[in-house]
mmCIF file with all atom_site columns, C-alpha atoms and ligand atoms in Angstrom:
data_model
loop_
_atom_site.group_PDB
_atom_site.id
_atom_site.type_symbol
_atom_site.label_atom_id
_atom_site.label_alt_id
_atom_site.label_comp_id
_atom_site.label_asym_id
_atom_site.label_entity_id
_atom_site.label_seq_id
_atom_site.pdbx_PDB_ins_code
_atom_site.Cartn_x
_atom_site.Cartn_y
_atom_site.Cartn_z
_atom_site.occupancy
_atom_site.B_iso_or_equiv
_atom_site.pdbx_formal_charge
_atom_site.auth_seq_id
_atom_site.auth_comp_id
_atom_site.auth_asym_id
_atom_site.auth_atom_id
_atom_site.pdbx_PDB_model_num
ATOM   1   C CA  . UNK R 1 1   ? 8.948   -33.829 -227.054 1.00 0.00 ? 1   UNK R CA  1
ATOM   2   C CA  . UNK R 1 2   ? 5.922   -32.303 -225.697 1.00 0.00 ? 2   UNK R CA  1
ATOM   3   C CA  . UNK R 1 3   ? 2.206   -34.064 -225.506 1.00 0.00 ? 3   UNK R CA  1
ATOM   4   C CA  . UNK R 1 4   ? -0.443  -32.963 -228.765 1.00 0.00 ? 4   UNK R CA  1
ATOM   5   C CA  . UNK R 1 5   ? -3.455  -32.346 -226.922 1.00 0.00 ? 5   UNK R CA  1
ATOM   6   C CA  . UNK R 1 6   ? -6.859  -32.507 -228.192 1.00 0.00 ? 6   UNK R CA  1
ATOM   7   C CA  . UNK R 1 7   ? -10.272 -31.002 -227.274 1.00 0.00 ? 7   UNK R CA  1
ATOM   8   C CA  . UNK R 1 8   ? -12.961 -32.433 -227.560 1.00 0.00 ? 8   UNK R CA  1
ATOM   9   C CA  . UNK R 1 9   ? -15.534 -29.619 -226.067 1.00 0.00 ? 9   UNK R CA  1
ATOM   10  C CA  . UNK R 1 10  ? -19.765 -30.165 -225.577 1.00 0.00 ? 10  UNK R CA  1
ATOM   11  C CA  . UNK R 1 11  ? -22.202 -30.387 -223.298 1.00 0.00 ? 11  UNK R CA  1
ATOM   12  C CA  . UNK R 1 12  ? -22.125 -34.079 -223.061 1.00 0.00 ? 12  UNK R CA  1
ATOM   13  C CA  . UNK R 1 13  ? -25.531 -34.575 -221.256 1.00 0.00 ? 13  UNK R CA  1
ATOM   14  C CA  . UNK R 1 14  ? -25.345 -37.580 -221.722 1.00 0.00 ? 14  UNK R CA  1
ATOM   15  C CA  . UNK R 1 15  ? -22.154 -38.892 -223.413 1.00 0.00 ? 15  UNK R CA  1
ATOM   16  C CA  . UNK R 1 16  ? -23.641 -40.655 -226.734 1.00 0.00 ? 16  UNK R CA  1
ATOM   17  C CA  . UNK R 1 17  ? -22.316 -43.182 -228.721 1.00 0.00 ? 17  UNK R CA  1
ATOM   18  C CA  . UNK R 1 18  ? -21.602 -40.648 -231.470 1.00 0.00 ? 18  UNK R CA  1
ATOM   19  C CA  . UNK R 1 19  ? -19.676 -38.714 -229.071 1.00 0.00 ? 19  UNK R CA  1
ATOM   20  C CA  . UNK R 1 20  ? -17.491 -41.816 -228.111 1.00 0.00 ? 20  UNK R CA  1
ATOM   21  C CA  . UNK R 1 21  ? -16.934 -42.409 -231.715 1.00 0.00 ? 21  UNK R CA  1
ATOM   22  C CA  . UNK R 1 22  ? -15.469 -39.213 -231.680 1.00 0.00 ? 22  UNK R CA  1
ATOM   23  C CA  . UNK R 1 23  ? -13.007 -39.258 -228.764 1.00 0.00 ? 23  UNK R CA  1
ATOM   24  C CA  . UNK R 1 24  ? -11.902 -42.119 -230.061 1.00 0.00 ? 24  UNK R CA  1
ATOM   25  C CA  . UNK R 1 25  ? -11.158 -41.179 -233.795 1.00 0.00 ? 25  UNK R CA  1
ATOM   26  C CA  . UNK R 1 26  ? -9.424  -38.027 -231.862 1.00 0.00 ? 26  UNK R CA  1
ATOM   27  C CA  . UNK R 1 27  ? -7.432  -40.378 -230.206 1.00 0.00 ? 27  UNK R CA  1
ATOM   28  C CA  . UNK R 1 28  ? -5.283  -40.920 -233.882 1.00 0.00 ? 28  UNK R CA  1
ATOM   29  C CA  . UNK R 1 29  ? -4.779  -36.679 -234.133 1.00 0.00 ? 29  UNK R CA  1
ATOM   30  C CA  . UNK R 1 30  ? -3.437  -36.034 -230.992 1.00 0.00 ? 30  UNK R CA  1
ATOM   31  C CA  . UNK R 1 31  ? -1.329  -37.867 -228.073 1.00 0.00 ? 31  UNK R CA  1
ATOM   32  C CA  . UNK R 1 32  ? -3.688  -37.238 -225.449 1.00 0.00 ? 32  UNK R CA  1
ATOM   33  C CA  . UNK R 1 33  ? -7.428  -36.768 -225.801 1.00 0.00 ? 33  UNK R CA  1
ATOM   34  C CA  . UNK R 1 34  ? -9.729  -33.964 -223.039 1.00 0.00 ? 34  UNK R CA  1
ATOM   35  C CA  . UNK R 1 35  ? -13.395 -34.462 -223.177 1.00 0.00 ? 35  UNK R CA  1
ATOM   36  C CA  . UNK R 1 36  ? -14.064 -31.158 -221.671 1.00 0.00 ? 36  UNK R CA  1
ATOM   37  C CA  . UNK R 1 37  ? -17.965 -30.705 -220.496 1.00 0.00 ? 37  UNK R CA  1
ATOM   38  C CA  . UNK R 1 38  ? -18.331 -26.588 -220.730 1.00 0.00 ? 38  UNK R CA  1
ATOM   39  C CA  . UNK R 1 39  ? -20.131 -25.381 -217.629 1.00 0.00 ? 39  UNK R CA  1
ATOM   40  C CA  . UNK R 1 40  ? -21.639 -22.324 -217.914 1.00 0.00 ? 40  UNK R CA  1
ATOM   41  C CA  . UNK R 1 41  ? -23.287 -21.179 -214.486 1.00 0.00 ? 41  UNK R CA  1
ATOM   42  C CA  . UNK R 1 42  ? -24.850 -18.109 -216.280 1.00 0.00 ? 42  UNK R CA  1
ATOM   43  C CA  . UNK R 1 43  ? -26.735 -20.351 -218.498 1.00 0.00 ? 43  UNK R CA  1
ATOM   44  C CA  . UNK R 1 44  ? -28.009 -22.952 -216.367 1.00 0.00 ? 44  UNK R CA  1
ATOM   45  C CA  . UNK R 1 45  ? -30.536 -25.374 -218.212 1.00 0.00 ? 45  UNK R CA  1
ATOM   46  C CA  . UNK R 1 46  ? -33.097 -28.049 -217.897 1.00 0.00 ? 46  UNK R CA  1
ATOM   47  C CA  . UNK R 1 47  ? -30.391 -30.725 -218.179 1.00 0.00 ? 47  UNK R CA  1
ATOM   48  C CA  . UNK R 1 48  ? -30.589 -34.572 -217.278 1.00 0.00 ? 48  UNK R CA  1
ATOM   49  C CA  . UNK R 1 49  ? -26.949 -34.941 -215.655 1.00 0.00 ? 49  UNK R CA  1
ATOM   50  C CA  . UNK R 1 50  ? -24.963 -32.184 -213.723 1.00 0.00 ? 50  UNK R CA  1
ATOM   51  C CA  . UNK R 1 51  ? -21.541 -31.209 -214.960 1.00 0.00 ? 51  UNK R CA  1
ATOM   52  C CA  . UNK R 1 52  ? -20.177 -33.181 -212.634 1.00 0.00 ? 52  UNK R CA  1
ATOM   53  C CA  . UNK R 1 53  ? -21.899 -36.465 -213.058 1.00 0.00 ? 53  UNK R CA  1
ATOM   54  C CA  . UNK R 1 54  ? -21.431 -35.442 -216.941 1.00 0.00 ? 54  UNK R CA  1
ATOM   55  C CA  . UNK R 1 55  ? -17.316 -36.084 -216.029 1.00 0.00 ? 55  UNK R CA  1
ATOM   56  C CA  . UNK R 1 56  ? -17.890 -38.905 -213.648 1.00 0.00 ? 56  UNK R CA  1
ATOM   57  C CA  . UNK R 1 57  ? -20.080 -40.407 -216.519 1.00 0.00 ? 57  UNK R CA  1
ATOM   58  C CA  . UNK R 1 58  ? -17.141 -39.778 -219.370 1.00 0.00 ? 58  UNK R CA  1
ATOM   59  C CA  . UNK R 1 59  ? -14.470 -40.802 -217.198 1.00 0.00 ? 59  UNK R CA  1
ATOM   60  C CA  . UNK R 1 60  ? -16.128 -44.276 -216.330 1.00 0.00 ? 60  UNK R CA  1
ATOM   61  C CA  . UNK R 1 61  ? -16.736 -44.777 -220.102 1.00 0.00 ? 61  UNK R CA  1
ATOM   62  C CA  . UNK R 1 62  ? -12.919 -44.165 -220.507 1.00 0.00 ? 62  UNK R CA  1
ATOM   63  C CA  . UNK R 1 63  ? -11.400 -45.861 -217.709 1.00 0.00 ? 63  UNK R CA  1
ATOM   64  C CA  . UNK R 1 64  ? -9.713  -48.302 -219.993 1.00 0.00 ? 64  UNK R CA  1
ATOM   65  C CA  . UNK R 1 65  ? -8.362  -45.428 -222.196 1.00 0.00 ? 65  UNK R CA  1
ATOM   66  C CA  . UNK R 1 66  ? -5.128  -43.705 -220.265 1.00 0.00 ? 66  UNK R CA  1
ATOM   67  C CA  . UNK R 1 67  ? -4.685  -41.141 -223.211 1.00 0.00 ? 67  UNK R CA  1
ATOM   68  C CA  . UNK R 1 68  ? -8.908  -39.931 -222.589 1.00 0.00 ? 68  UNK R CA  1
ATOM   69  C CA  . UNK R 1 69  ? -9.227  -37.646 -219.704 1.00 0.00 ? 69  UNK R CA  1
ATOM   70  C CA  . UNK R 1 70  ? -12.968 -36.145 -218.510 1.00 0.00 ? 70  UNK R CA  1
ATOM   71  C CA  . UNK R 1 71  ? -12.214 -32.443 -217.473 1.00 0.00 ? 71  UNK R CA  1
ATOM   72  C CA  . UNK R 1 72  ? -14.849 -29.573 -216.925 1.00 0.00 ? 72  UNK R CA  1
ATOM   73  C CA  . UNK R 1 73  ? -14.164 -25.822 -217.764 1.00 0.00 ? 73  UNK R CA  1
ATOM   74  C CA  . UNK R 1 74  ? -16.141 -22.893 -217.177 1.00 0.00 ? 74  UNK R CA  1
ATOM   75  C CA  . UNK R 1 75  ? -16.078 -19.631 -219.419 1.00 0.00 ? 75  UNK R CA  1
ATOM   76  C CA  . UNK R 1 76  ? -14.477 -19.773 -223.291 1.00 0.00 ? 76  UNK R CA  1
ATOM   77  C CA  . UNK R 1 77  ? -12.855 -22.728 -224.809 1.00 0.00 ? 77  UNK R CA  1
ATOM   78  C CA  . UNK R 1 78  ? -9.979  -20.694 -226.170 1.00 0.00 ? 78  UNK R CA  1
ATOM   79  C CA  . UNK R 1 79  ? -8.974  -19.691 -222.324 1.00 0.00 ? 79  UNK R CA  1
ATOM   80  C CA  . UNK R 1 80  ? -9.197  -22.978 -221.773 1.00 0.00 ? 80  UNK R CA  1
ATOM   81  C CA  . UNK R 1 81  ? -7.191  -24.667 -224.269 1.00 0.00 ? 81  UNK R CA  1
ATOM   82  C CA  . UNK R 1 82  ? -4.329  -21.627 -223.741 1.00 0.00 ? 82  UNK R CA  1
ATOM   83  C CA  . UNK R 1 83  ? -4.765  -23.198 -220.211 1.00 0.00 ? 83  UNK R CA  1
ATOM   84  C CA  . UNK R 1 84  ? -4.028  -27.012 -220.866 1.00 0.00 ? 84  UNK R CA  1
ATOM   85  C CA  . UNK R 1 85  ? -1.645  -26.745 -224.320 1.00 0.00 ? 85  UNK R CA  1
ATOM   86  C CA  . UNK R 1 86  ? -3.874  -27.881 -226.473 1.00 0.00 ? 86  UNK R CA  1
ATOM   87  C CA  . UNK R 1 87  ? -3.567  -27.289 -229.853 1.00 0.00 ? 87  UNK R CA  1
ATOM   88  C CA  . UNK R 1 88  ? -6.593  -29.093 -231.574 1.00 0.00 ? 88  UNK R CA  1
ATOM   89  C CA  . UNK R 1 89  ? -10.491 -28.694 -231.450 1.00 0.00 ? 89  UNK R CA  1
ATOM   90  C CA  . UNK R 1 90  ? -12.299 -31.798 -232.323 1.00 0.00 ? 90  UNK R CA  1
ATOM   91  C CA  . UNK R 1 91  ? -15.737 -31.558 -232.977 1.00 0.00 ? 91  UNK R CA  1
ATOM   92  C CA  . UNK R 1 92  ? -18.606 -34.467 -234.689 1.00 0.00 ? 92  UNK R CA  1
ATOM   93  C CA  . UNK R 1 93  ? -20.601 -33.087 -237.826 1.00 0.00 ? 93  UNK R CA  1
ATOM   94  C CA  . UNK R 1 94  ? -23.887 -34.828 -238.719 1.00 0.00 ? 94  UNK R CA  1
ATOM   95  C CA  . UNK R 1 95  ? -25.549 -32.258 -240.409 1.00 0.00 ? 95  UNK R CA  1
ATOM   96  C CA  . UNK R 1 96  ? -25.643 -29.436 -242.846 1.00 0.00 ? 96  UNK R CA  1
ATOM   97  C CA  . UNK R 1 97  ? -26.973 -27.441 -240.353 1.00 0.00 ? 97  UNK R CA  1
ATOM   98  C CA  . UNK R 1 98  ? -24.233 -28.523 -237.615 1.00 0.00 ? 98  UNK R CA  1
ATOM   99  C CA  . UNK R 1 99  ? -21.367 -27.547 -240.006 1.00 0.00 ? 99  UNK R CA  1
ATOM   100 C CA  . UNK R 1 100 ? -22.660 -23.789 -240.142 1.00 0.00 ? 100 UNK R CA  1
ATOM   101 C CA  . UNK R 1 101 ? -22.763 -23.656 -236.176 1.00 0.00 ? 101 UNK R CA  1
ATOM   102 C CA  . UNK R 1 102 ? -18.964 -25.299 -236.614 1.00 0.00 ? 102 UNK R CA  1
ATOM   103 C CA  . UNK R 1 103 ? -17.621 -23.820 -238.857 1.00 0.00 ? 103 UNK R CA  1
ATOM   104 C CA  . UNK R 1 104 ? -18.527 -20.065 -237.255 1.00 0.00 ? 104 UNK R CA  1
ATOM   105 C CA  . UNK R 1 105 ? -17.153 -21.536 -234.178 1.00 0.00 ? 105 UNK R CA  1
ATOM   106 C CA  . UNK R 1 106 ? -13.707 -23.066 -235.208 1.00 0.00 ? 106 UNK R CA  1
ATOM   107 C CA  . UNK R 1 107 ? -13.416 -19.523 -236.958 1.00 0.00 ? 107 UNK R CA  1
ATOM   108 C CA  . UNK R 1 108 ? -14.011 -17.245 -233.966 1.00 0.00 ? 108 UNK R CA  1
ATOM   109 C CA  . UNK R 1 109 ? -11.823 -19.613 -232.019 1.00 0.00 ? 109 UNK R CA  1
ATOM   110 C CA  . UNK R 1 110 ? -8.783  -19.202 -234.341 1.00 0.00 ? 110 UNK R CA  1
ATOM   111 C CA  . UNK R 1 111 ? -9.022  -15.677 -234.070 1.00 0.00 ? 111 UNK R CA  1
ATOM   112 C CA  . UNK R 1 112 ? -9.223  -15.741 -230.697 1.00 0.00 ? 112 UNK R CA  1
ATOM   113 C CA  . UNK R 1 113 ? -6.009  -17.541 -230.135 1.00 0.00 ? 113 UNK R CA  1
ATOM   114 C CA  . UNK R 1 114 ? -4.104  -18.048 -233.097 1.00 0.00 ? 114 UNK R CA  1
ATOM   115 C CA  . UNK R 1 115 ? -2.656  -21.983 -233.999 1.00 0.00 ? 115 UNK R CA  1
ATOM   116 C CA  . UNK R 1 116 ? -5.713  -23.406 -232.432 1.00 0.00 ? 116 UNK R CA  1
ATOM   117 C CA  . UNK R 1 117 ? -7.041  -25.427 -235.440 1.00 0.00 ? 117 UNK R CA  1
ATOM   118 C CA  . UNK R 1 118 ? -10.738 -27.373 -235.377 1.00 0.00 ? 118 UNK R CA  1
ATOM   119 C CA  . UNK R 1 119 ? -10.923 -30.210 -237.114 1.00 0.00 ? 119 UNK R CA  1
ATOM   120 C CA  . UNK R 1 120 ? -14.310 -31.378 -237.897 1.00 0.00 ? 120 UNK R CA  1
ATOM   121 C CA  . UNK R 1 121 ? -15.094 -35.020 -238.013 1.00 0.00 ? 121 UNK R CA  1
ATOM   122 C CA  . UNK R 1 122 ? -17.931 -36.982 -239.861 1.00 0.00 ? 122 UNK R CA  1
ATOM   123 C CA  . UNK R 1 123 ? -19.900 -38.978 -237.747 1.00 0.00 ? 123 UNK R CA  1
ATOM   124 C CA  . UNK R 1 124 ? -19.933 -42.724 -238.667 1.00 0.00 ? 124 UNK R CA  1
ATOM   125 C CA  . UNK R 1 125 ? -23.654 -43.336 -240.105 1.00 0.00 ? 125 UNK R CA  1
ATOM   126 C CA  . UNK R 1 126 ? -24.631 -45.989 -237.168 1.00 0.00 ? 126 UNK R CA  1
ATOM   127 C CA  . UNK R 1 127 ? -24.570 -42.675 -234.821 1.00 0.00 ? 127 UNK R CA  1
ATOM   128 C CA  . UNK R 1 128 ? -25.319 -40.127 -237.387 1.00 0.00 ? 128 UNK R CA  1
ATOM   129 C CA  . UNK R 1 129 ? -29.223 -39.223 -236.201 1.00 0.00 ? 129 UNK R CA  1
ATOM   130 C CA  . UNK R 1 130 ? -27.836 -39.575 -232.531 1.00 0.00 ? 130 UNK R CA  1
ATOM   131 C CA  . UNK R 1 131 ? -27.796 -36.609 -230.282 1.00 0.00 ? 131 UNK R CA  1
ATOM   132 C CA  . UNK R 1 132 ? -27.824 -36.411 -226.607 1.00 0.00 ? 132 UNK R CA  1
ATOM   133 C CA  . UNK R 1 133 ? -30.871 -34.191 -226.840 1.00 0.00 ? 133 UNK R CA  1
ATOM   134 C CA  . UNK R 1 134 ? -32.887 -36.610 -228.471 1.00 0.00 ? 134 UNK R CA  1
ATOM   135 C CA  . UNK R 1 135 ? -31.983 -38.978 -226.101 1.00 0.00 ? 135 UNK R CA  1
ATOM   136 C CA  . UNK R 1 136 ? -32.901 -37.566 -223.154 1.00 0.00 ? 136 UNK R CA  1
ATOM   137 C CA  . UNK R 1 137 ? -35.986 -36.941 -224.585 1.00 0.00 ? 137 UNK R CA  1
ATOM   138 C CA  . UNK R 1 138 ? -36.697 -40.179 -225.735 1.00 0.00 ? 138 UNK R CA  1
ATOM   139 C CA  . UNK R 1 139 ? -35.635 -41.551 -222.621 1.00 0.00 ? 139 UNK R CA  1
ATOM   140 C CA  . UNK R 1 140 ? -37.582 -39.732 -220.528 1.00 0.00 ? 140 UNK R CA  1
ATOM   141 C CA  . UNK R 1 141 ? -40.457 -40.530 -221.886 1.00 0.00 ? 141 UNK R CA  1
ATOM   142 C CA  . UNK R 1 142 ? -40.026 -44.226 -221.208 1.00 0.00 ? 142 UNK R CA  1
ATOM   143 C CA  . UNK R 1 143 ? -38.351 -45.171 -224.706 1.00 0.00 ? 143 UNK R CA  1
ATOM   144 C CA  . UNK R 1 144 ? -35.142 -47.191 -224.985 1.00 0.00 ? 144 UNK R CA  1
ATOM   145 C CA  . UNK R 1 145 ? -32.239 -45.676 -225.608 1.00 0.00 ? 145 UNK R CA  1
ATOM   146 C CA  . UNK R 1 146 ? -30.010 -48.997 -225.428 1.00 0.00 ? 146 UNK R CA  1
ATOM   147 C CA  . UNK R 1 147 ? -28.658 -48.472 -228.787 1.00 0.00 ? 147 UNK R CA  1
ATOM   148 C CA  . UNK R 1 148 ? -27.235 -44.940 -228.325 1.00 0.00 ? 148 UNK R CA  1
ATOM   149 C CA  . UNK R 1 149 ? -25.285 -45.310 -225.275 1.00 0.00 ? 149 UNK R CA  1
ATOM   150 C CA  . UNK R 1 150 ? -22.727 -47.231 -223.365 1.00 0.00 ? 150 UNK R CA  1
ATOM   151 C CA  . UNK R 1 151 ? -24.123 -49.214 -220.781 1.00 0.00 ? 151 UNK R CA  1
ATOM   152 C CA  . UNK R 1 152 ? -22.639 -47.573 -217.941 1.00 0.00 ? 152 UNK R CA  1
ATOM   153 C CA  . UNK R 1 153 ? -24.675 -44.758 -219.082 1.00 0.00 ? 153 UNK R CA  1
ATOM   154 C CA  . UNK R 1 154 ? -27.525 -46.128 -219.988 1.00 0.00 ? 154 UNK R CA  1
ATOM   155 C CA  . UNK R 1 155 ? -27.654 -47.658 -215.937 1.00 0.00 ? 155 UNK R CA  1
ATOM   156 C CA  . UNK R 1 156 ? -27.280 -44.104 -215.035 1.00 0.00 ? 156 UNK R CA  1
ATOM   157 C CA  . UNK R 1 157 ? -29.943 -42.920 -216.803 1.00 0.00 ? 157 UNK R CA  1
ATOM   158 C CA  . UNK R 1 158 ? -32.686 -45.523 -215.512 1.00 0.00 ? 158 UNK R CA  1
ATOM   159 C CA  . UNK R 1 159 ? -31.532 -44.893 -212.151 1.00 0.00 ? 159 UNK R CA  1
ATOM   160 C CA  . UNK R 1 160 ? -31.988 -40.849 -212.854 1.00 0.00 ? 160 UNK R CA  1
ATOM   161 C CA  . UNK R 1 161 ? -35.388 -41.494 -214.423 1.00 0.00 ? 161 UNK R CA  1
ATOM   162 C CA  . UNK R 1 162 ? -36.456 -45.242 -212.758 1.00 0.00 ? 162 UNK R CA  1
ATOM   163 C CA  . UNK R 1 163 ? -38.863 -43.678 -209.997 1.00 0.00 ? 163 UNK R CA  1
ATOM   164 C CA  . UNK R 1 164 ? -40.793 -42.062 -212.757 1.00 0.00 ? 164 UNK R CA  1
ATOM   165 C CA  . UNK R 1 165 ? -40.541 -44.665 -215.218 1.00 0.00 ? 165 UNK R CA  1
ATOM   166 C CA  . UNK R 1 166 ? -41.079 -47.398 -212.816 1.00 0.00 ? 166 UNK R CA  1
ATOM   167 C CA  . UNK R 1 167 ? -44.323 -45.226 -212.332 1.00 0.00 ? 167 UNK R CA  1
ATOM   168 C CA  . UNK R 1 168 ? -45.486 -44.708 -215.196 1.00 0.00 ? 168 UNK R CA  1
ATOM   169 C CA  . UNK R 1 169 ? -44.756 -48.373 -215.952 1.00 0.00 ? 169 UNK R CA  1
ATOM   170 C CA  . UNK R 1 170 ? -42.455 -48.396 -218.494 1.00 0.00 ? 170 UNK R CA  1
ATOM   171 C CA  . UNK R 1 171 ? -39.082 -50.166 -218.590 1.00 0.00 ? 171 UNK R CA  1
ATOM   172 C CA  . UNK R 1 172 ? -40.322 -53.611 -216.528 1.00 0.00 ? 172 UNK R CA  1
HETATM 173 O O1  . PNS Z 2 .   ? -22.361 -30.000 -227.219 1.00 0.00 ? 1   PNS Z O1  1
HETATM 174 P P1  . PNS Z 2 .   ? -22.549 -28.554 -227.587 1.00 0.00 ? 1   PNS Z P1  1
HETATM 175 O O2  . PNS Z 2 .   ? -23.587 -27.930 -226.688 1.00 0.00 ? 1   PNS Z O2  1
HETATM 176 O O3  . PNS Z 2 .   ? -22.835 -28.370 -229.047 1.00 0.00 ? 1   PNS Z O3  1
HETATM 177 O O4  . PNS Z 2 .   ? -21.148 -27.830 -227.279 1.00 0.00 ? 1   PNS Z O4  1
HETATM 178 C C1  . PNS Z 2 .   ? -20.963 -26.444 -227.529 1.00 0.00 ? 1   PNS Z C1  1
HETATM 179 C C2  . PNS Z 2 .   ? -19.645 -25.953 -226.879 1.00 0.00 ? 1   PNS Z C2  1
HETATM 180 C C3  . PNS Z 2 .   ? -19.633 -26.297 -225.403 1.00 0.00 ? 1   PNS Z C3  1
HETATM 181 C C4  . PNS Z 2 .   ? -18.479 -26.628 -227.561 1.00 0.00 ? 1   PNS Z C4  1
HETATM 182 C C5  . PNS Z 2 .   ? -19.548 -24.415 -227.108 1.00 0.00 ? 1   PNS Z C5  1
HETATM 183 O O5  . PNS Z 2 .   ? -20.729 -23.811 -226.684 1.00 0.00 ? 1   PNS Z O5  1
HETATM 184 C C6  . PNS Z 2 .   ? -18.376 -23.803 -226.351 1.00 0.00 ? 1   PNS Z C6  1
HETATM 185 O O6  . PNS Z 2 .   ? -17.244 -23.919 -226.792 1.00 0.00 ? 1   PNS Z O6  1
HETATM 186 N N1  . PNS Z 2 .   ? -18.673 -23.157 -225.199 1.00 0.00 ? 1   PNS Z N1  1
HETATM 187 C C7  . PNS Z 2 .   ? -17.669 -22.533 -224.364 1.00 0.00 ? 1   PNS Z C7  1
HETATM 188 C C8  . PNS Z 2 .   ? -17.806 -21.012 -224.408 1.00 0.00 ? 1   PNS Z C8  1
HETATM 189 C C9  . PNS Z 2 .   ? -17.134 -20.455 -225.657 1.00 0.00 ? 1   PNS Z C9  1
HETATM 190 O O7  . PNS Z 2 .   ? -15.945 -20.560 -225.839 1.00 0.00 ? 1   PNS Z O7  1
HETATM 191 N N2  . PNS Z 2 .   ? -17.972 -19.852 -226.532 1.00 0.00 ? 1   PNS Z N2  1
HETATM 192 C C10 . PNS Z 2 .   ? -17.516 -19.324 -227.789 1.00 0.00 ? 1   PNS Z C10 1
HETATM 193 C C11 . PNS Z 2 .   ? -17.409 -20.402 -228.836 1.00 0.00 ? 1   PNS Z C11 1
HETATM 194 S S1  . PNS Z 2 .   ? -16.913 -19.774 -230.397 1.00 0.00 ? 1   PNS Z S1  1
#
């Protein structure tokens, strides 16, 4: 019988706690589980991690999870799941205003391939105010971020930002 493969697409920069939640919880919908990091070389933005030491990062979170692969994909998620079988999206929801953005995106991916369904997970509340965004920005600015991300990621991030922060004299 073949694999069920499951999505689950973002930007990842960093992986968050929330997002672990996540591709875990996907683990029960699907046999194996891609945390794909979309790369977009059109767009490119003031980011913390590149896309590559976005995978790296996911991958070393993982490594005790053989059903989790880290993958990066360039161009649209449809292509892209046509490309590795999958047939399920798996997104995190924390927010009124996330489920619009969602919900217009699982849409104009079924209609661009037909079959691929999204399915739209609530965030457990420990993680629900967490967002990579937020900490980034908290991190760079010398606050800690301990509580919203593995530790493998959290020692990547203080080496990324340590010259600064050891600077500025924060984190000591
Ligand atoms: O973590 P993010 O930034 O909210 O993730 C958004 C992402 C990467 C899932 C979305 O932008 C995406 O799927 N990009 C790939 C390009 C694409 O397919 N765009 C059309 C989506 S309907």
């Amino acid at each position: 019988m073949s694999k069920r493969i499951a999505l689950v697409p973002g930007s990842f920069d960093p992986i968050t706690l929330g997002h672990e939640d996540i591709v875990r919880r996907a683990l029960a919908l699907a046999d194996r589980v891609v945390v794909a990091v979309a790369h977009n070389p059109q767009q490119p933005r003031q980011g913390m991690f590149t896309v590559d030491e976005r995978v790296a990062l996911i991958a070393e979170v993982f490594a005790a999870e053989p059903r989790v692969e880290a993958a990066a994909f360039q161009g649209l998620l449809v292509d892209y799941a046509r490309k590795r079988g999958a047939h399920l999206v798996v997104r995190g929801v924390r927010s009124v205003a996330d489920f619009e953005y969602e919900q217009q995106m699982s849409m104009m991916n079924r209609t661009l391939l037909a079959g691929l369904e999204t399915v739209l997970l609530a965030p457990d509340p420990a993680h629900a105010f967490v967002s990579a965004t937020l900490v980034r920005q908290v991190a760079s600015l010398g606050g800690h971020v301990s509580p919203f991300v593995s530790p493998a990621v959290l020692h990547r991030i203080h080496e990324k930002l340590g010259g600064q922060a050891k600077q500025a004299g924060v984190w000591t």
